[in-house]
Short mmCIF file of C-alpha atoms and ligand atoms in Angstrom, two decimals:
data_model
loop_
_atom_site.label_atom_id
_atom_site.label_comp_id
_atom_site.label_asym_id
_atom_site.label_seq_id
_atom_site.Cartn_x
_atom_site.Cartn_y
_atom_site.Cartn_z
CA UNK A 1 194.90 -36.26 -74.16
CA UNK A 2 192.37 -33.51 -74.23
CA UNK A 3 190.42 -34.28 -77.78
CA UNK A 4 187.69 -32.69 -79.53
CA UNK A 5 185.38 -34.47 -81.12
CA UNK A 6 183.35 -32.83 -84.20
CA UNK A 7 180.43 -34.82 -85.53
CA UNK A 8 180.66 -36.70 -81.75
CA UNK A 9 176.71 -37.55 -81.57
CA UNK A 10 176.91 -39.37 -85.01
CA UNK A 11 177.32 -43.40 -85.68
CA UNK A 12 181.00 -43.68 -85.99
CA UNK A 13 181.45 -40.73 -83.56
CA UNK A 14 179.91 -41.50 -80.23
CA UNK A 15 181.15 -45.65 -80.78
CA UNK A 16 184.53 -43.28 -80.81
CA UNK A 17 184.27 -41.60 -78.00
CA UNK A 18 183.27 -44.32 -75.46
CA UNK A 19 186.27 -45.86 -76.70
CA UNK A 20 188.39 -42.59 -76.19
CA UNK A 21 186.92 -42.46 -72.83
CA UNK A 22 186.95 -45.90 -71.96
CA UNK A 23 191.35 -45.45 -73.02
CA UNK A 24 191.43 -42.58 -70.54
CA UNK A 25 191.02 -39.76 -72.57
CA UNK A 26 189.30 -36.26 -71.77
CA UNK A 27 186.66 -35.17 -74.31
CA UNK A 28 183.98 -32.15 -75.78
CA UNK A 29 181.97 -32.86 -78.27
CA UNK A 30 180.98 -30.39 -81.13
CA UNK A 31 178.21 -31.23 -83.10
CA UNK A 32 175.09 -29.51 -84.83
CA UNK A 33 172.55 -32.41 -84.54
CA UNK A 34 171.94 -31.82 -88.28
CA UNK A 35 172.35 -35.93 -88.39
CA UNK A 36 172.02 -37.12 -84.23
CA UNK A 37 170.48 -36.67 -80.86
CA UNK A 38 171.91 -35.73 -77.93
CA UNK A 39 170.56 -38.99 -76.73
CA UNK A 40 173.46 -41.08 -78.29
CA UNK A 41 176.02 -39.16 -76.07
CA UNK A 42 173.66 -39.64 -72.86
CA UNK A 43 173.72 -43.45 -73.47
CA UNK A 44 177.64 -43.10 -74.39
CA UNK A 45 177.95 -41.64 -70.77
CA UNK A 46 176.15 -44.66 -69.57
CA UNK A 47 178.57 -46.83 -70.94
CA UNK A 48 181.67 -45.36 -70.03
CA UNK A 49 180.73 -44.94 -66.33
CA UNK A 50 180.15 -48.75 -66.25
CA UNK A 51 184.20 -48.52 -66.45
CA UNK A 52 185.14 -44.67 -65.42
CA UNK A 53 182.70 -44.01 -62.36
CA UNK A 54 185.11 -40.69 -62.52
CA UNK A 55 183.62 -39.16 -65.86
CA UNK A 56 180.14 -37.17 -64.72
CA UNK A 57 179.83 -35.87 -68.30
CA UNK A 58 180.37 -35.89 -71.86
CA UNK A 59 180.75 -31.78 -72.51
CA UNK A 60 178.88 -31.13 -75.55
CA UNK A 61 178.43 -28.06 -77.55
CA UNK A 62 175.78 -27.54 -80.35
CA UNK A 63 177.43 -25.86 -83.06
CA UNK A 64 177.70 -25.90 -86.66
CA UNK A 65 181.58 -26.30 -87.99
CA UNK A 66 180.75 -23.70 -90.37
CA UNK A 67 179.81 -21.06 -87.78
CA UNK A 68 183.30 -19.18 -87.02
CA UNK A 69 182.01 -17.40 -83.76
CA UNK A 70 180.75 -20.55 -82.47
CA UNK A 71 183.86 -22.38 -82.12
CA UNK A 72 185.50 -19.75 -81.22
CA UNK A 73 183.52 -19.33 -78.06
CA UNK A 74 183.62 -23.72 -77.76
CA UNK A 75 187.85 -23.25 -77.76
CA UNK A 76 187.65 -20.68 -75.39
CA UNK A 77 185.72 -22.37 -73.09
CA UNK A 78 187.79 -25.03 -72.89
CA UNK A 79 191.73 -26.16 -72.00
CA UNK A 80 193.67 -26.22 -74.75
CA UNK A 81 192.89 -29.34 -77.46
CA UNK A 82 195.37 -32.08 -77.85
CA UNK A 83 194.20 -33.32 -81.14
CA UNK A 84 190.79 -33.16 -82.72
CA UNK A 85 189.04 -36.12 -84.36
CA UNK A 86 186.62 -34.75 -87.00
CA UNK A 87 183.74 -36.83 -88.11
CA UNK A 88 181.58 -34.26 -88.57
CA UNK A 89 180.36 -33.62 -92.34
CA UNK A 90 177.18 -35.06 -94.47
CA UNK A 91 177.74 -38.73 -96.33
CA UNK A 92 174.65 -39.59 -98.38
CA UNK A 93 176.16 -40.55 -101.66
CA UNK A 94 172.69 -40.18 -103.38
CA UNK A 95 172.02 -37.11 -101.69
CA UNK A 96 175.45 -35.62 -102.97
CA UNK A 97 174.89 -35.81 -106.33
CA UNK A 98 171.23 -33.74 -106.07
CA UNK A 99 172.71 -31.37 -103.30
CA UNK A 100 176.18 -30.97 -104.34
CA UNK A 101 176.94 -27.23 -103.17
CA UNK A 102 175.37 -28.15 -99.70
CA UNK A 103 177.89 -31.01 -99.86
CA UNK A 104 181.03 -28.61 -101.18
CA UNK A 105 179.93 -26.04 -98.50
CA UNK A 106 179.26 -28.21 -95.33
CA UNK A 107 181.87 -30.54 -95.79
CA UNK A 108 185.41 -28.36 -97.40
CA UNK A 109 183.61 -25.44 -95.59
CA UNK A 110 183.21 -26.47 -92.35
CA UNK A 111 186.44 -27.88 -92.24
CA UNK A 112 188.49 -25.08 -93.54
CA UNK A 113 186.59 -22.97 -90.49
CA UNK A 114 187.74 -25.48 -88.26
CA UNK A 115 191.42 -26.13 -88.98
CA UNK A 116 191.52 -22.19 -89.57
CA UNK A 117 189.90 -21.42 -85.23
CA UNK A 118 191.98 -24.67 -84.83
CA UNK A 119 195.26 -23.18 -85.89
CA UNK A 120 194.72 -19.76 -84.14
CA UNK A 121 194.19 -21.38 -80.84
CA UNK A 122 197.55 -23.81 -81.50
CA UNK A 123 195.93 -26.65 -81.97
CA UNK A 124 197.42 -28.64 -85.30
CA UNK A 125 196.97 -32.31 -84.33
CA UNK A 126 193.65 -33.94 -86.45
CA UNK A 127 192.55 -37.21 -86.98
CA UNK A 128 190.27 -36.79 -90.18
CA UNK A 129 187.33 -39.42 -91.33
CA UNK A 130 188.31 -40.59 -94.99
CA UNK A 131 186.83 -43.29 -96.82
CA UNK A 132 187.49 -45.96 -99.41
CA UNK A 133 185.21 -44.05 -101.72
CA UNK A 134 188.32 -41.98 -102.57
CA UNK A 135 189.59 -45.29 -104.31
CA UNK A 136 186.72 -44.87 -107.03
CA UNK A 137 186.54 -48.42 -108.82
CA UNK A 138 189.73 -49.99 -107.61
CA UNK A 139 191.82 -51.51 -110.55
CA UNK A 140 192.87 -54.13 -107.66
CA UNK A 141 191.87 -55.95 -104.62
CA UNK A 142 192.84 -55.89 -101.77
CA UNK A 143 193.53 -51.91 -101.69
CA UNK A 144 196.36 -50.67 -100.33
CA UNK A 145 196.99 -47.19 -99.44
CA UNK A 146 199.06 -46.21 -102.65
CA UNK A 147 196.39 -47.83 -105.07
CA UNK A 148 195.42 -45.10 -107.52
CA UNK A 149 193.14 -42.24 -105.85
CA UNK A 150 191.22 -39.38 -106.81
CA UNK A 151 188.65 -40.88 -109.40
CA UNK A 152 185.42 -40.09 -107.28
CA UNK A 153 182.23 -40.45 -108.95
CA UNK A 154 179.91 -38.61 -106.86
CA UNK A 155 180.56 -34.61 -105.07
CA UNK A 156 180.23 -36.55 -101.54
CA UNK A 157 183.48 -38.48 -102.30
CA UNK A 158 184.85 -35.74 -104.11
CA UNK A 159 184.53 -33.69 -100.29
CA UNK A 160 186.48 -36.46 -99.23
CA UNK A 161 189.36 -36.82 -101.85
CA UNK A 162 189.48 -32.58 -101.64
CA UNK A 163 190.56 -32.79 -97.81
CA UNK A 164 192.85 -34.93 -97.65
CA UNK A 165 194.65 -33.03 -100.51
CA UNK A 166 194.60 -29.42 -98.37
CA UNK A 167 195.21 -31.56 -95.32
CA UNK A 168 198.07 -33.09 -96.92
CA UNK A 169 199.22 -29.34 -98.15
CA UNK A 170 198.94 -28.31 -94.70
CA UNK A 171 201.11 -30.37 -93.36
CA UNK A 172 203.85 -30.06 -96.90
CA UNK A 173 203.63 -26.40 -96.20
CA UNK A 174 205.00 -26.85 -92.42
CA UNK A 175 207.42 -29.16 -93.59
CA UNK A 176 208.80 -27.09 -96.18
CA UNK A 177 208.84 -23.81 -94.13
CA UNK A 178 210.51 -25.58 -91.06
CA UNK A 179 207.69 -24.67 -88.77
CA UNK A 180 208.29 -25.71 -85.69
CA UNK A 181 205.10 -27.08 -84.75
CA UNK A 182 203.75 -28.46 -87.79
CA UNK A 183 200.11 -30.13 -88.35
CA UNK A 184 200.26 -33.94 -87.85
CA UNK A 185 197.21 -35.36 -89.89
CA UNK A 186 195.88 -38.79 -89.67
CA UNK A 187 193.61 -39.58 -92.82
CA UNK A 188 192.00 -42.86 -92.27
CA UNK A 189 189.97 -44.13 -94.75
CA UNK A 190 187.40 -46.25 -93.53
CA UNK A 191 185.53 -49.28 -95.40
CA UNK A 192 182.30 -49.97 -94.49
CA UNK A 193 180.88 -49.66 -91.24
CA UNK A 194 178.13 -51.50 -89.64
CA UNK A 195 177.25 -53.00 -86.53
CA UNK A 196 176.42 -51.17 -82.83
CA UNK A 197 178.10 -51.55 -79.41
CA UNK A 198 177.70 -54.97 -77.89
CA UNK A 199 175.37 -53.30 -75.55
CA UNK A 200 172.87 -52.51 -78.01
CA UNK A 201 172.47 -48.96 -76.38
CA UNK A 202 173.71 -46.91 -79.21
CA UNK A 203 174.35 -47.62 -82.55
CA UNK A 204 173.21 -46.36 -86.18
CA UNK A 205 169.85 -44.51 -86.30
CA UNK A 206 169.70 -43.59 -89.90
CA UNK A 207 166.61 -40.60 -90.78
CA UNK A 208 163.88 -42.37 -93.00
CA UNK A 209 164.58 -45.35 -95.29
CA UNK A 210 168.18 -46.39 -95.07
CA UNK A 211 170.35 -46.35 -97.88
CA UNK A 212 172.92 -48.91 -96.93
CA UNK A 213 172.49 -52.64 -96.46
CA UNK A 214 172.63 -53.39 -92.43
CA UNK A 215 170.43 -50.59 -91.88
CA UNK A 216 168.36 -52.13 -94.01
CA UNK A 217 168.41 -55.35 -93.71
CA UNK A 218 167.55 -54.71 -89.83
CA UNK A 219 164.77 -52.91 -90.35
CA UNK A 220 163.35 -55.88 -92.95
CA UNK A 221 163.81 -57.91 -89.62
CA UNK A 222 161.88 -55.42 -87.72
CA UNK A 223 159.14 -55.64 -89.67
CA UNK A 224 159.90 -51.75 -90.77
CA UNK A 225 160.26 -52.58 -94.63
CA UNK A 226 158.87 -55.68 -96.52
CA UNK A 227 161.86 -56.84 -98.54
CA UNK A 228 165.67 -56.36 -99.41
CA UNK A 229 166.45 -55.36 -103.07
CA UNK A 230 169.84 -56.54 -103.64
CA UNK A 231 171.77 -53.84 -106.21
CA UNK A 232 172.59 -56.06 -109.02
CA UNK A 233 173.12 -59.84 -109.09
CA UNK A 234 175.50 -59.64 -112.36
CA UNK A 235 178.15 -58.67 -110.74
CA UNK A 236 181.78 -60.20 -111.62
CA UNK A 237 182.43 -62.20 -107.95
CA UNK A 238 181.49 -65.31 -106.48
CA UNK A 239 177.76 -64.89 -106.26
CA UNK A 240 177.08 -62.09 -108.95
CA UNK A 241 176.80 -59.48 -105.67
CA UNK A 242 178.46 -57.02 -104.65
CA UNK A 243 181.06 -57.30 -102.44
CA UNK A 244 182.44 -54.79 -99.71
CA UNK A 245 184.81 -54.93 -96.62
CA UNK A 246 182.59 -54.43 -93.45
CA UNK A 247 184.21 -53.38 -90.03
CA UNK A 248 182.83 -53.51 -86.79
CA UNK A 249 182.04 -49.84 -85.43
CA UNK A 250 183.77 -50.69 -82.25
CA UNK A 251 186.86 -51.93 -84.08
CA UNK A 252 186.50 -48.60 -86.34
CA UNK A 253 186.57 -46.96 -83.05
CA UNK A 254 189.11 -48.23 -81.92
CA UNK A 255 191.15 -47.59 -85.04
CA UNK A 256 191.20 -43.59 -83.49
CA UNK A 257 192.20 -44.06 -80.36
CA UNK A 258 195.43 -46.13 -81.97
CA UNK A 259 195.46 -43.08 -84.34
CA UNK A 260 195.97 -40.95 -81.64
CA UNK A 261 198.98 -42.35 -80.43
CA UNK A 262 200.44 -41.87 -83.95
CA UNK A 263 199.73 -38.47 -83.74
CA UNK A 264 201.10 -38.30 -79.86
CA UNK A 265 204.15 -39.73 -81.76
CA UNK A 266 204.48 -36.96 -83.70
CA UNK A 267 203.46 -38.90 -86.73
CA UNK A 268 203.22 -35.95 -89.64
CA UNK A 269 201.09 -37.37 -92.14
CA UNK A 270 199.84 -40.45 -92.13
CA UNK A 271 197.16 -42.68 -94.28
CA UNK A 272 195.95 -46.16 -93.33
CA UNK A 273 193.07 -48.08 -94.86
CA UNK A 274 190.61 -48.91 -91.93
CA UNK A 275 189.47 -52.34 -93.12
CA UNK A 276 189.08 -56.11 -92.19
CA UNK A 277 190.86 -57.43 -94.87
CA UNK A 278 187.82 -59.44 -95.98
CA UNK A 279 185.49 -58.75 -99.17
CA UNK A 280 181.62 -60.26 -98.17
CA UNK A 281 178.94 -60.11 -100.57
CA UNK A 282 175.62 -58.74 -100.01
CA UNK A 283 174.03 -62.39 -100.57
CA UNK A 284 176.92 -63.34 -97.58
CA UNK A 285 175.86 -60.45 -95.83
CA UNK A 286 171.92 -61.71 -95.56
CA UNK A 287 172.62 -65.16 -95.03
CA UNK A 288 175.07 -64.24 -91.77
CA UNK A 289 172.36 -62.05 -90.65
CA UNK A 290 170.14 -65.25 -91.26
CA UNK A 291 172.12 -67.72 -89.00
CA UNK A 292 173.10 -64.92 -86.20
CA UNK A 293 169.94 -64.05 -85.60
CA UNK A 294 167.32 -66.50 -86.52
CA UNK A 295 165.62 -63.90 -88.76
CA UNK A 296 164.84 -64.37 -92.23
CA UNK A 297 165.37 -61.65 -94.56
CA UNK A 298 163.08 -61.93 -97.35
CA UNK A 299 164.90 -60.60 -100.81
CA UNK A 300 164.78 -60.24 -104.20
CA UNK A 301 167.32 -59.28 -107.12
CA UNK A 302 167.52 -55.58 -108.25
CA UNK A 303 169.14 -53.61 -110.92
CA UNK A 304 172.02 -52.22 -110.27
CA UNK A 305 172.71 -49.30 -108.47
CA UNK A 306 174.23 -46.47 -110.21
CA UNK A 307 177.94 -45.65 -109.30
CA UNK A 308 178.08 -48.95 -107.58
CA UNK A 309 181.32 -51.30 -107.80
CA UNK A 310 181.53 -54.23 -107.91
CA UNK A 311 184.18 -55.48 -105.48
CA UNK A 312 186.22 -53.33 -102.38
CA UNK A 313 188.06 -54.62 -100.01
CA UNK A 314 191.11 -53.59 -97.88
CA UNK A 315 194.74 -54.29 -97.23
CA UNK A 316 194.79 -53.35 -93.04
CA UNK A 317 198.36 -54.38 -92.99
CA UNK A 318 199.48 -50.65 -93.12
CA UNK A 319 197.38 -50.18 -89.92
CA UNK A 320 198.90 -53.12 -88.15
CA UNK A 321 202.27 -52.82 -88.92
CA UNK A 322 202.21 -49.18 -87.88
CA UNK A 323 199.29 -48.65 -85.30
CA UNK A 324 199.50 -51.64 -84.23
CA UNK A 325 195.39 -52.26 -84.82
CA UNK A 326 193.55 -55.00 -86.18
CA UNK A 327 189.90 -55.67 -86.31
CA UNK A 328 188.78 -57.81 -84.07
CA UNK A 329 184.89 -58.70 -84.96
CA UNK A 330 183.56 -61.01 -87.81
CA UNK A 331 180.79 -60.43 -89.86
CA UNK A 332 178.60 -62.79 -87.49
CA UNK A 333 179.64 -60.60 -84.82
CA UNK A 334 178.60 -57.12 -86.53
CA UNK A 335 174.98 -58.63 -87.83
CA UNK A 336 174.69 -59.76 -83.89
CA UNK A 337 175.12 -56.25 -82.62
CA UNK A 338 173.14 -54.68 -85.57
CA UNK A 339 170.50 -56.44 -84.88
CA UNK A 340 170.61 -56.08 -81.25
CA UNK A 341 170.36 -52.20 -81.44
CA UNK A 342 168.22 -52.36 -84.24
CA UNK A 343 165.67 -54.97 -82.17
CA UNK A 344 165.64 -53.31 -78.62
CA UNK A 345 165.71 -49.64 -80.41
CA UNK A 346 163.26 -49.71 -83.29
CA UNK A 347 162.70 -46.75 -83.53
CA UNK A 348 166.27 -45.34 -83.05
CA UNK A 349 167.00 -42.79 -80.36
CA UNK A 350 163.09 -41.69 -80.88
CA UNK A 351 161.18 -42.95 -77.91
P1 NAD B 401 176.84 -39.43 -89.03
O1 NAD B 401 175.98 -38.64 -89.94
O2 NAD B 401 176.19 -40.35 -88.06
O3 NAD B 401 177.81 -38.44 -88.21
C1 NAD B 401 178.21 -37.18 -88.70
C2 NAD B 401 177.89 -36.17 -87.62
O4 NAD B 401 178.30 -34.87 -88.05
C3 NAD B 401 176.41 -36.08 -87.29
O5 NAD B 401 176.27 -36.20 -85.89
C4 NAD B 401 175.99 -34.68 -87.78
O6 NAD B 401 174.95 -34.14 -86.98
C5 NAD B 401 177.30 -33.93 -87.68
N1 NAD B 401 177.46 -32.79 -88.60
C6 NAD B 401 177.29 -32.77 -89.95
N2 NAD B 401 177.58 -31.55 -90.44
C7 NAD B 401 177.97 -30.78 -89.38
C8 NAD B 401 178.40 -29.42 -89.24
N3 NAD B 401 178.47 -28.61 -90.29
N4 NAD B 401 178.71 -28.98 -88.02
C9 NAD B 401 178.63 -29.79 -86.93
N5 NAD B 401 178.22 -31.07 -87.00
C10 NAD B 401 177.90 -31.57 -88.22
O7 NAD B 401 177.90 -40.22 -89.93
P2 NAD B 401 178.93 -41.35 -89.56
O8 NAD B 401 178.53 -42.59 -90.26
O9 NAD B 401 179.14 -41.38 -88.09
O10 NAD B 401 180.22 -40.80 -90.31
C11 NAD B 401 181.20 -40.03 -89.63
C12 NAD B 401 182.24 -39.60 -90.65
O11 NAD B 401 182.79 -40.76 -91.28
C13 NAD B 401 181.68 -38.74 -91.77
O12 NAD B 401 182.64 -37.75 -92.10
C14 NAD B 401 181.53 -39.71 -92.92
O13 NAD B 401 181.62 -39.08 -94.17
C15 NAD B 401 182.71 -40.65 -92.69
N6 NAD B 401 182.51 -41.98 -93.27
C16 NAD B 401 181.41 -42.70 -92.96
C17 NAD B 401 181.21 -43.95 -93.56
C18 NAD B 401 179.96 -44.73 -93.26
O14 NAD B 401 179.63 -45.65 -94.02
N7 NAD B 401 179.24 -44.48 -92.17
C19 NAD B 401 182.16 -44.48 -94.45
C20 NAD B 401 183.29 -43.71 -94.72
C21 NAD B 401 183.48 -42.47 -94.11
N1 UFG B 402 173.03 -52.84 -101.30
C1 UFG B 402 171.94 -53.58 -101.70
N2 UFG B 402 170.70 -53.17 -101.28
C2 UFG B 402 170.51 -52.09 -100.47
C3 UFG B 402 171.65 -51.34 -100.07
C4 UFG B 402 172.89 -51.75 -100.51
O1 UFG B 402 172.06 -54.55 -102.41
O2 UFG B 402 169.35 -51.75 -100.15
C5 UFG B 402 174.37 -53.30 -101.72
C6 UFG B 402 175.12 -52.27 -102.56
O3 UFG B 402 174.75 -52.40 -103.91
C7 UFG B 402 176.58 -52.65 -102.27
C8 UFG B 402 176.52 -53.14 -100.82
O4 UFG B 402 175.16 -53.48 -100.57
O5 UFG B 402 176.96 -53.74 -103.08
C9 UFG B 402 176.96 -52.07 -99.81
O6 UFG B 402 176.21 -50.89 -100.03
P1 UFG B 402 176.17 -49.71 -98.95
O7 UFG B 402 175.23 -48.68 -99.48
O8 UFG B 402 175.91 -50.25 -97.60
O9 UFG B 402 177.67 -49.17 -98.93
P2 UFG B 402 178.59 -48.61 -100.11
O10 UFG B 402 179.74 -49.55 -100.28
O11 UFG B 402 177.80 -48.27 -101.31
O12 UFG B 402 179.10 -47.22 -99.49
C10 UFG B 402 179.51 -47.07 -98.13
C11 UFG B 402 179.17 -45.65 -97.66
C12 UFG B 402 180.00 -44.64 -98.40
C13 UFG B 402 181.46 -44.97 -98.28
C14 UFG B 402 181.73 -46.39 -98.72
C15 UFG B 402 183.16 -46.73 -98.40
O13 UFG B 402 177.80 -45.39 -97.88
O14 UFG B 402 179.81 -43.38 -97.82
O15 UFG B 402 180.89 -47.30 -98.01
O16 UFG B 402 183.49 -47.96 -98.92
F1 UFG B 402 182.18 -44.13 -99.05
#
């Protein structure tokens, strides 16, 4: 299939499209740099023609969703899109809650400018980048997809929990009228990501101190910061921590390129948690890092963090009964690969 990628130089993005290349797909990549470099997709290239001597470029565009003209001129220039995978949009929860109409604006704007270009040019196929932050504090563990929804505490998951409702609309509307080509929309809400390709050529390259645990415990390995703070050690779970399902990126990846057959299928909509299946606390998270690496990871226990849970984990069964994915990585597998990138690229994509 012919697939656009928005947001294709991020994290999650470029792991996707090696994978989508790697499957035999054709892809452009849209993206405004606003949270990459170019150099992720260069090294993505790399990759792929390790296994597809035949691709002599990832087509790239720099362009801001939100720019109308811009992706106009991108869909011209290119053969009619398949489906379009859209990771492109801002995520720092923190950074929500001070900025919230830059969040609103870049994230429900830019992606009512893209399904609108997208629509005029016949294209109503998209895979869109959820996340389990639309499950607020989950009455329940595991979460399944029909676990209550919709109780965001922050704008940035609010972004989230607002398009999949007009994506779901979308696709009602079509329904309802009998359109004839009606939007199939894959939501897939994804848990939480760490980890790099194997390869340790790209992976997460986050701008100034990290806000999420991998990123930071690597770069307390590195040598970049002096100590973890673990949020909270008070907690209702095994160990007082927190505890969160982590995925591999590659399996993440891989999650779309399954996703894509659903929507080759003619799949309407569809939801699926993209999960593991498998809560970890942060105190499990260190001491994995510990034994996979050989690098201690000096800590010490913090307050809470506001707007924190305590506990989320997935059901994945929805995925693997329908898609027909699983992940495949364990959490000694993801701290590997973290700390691979993080160790041969410590300063990120910068020289
Ligand atoms: P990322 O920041 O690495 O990637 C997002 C990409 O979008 C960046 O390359 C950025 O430059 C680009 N971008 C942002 N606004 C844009 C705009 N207006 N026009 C064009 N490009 C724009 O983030 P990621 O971790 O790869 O996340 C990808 C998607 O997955 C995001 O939508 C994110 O909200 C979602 N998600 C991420 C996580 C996570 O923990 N990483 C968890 C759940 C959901
Ligand atoms: N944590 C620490 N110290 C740190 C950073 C994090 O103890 O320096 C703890 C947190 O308190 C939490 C766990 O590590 O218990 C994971 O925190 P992250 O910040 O890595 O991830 P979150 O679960 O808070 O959120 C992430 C993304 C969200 C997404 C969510 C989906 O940042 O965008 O996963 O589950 F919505």
């Amino acid at each position: 299939m012919n697939i656009l990628v928005t947001g294709g130089a991020g994290y999650i993005g470029s792991h996707t499209v090696v994978e989508l290349l790697r499957a035999g797909h054709d892809v452009v990549v849209a993206d405004n740099l606003s949270n990459a470099s170019e150099e992720a997709l260069k090294r993505a290239l790399t990759l792929v023609r390790e296994e597809r001597p035949d691709v002599k470029e990832i087509p790239f565009h720099l362009v801001d969703l939100r720019d109308r003209a811009g992706l106009e001129k991108l869909f011209a220039a290119h053969d009619a899109f398949d489906c379009c995978i859209h990771f492109a949009g801002r995520k720092a929860v923190g950074e929500s809650v001070r900025k919230p109409w830059e969040y609103y604006e870049n994230n429900v704007g830019g992606t009512l400018t893209l399904l609108d270009v997208m629509r005029r040019h016949g294209c109503k196929n998209l895979i869109f980048s959820s996340s389990a932050t639309v499950y607020g504090d989950p009455s329940t563990v595991p979460i399944t997809e029909e676990c209550p929804k919709g109780r965001c505490t922050n704008p940035y998951g609010w972004t989230k929990w607002m398009l999949e409702q007009i994506l779901t609309d979308l696709h009602a509307a079509d329904e309802a009228n009998g359109d004839p080509k009606p939007w199939n929309v894959v939501l897939l809400r994804y848990f939480n990501p760490i980890g790099a390709h194997p390869s340790g050529l790209i992976g997460e390259d986050p701008d100034g101190i990290p806000n999420n645990l991998m990123p930071y415990i690597t770069q307390v390995a590195v040598g970049k910061l002096d100590h973890l703070n673990v949020f909270g050690g008070d907690y209702d779970t095994p160990d007082g921590t927190g505890v969160r399902d982590y995925i591999h990126v590659v399996d993440l990846a891989r999650g779309h390129v399954k996703a894509l057959a659903a929507v080759e299928r003619g799949c309407g909509l569809a939801v699926y948690n993209l999960g593991t299946g498998r809560g970890c606390s942060v105190l499990e998270v260190v001491h994995a890092f510990e034994e996979a690496t050989g690098v201690r990871i000096p800590y010490e226990i913090a307050p809470r963090r506001p707007g924190d849970v305590a506990a989320c984990w997935s059901s994945p069964e929805k995925a693997e009964r329908e898609l027909g994915w699983k992940a495949e990585y364990g959490i000694a597998e993801m701290c590997r690969d973290a700390w691979n990138w993080q160790s041969r690229n410590p300063n990120g994509y910068k020289a």
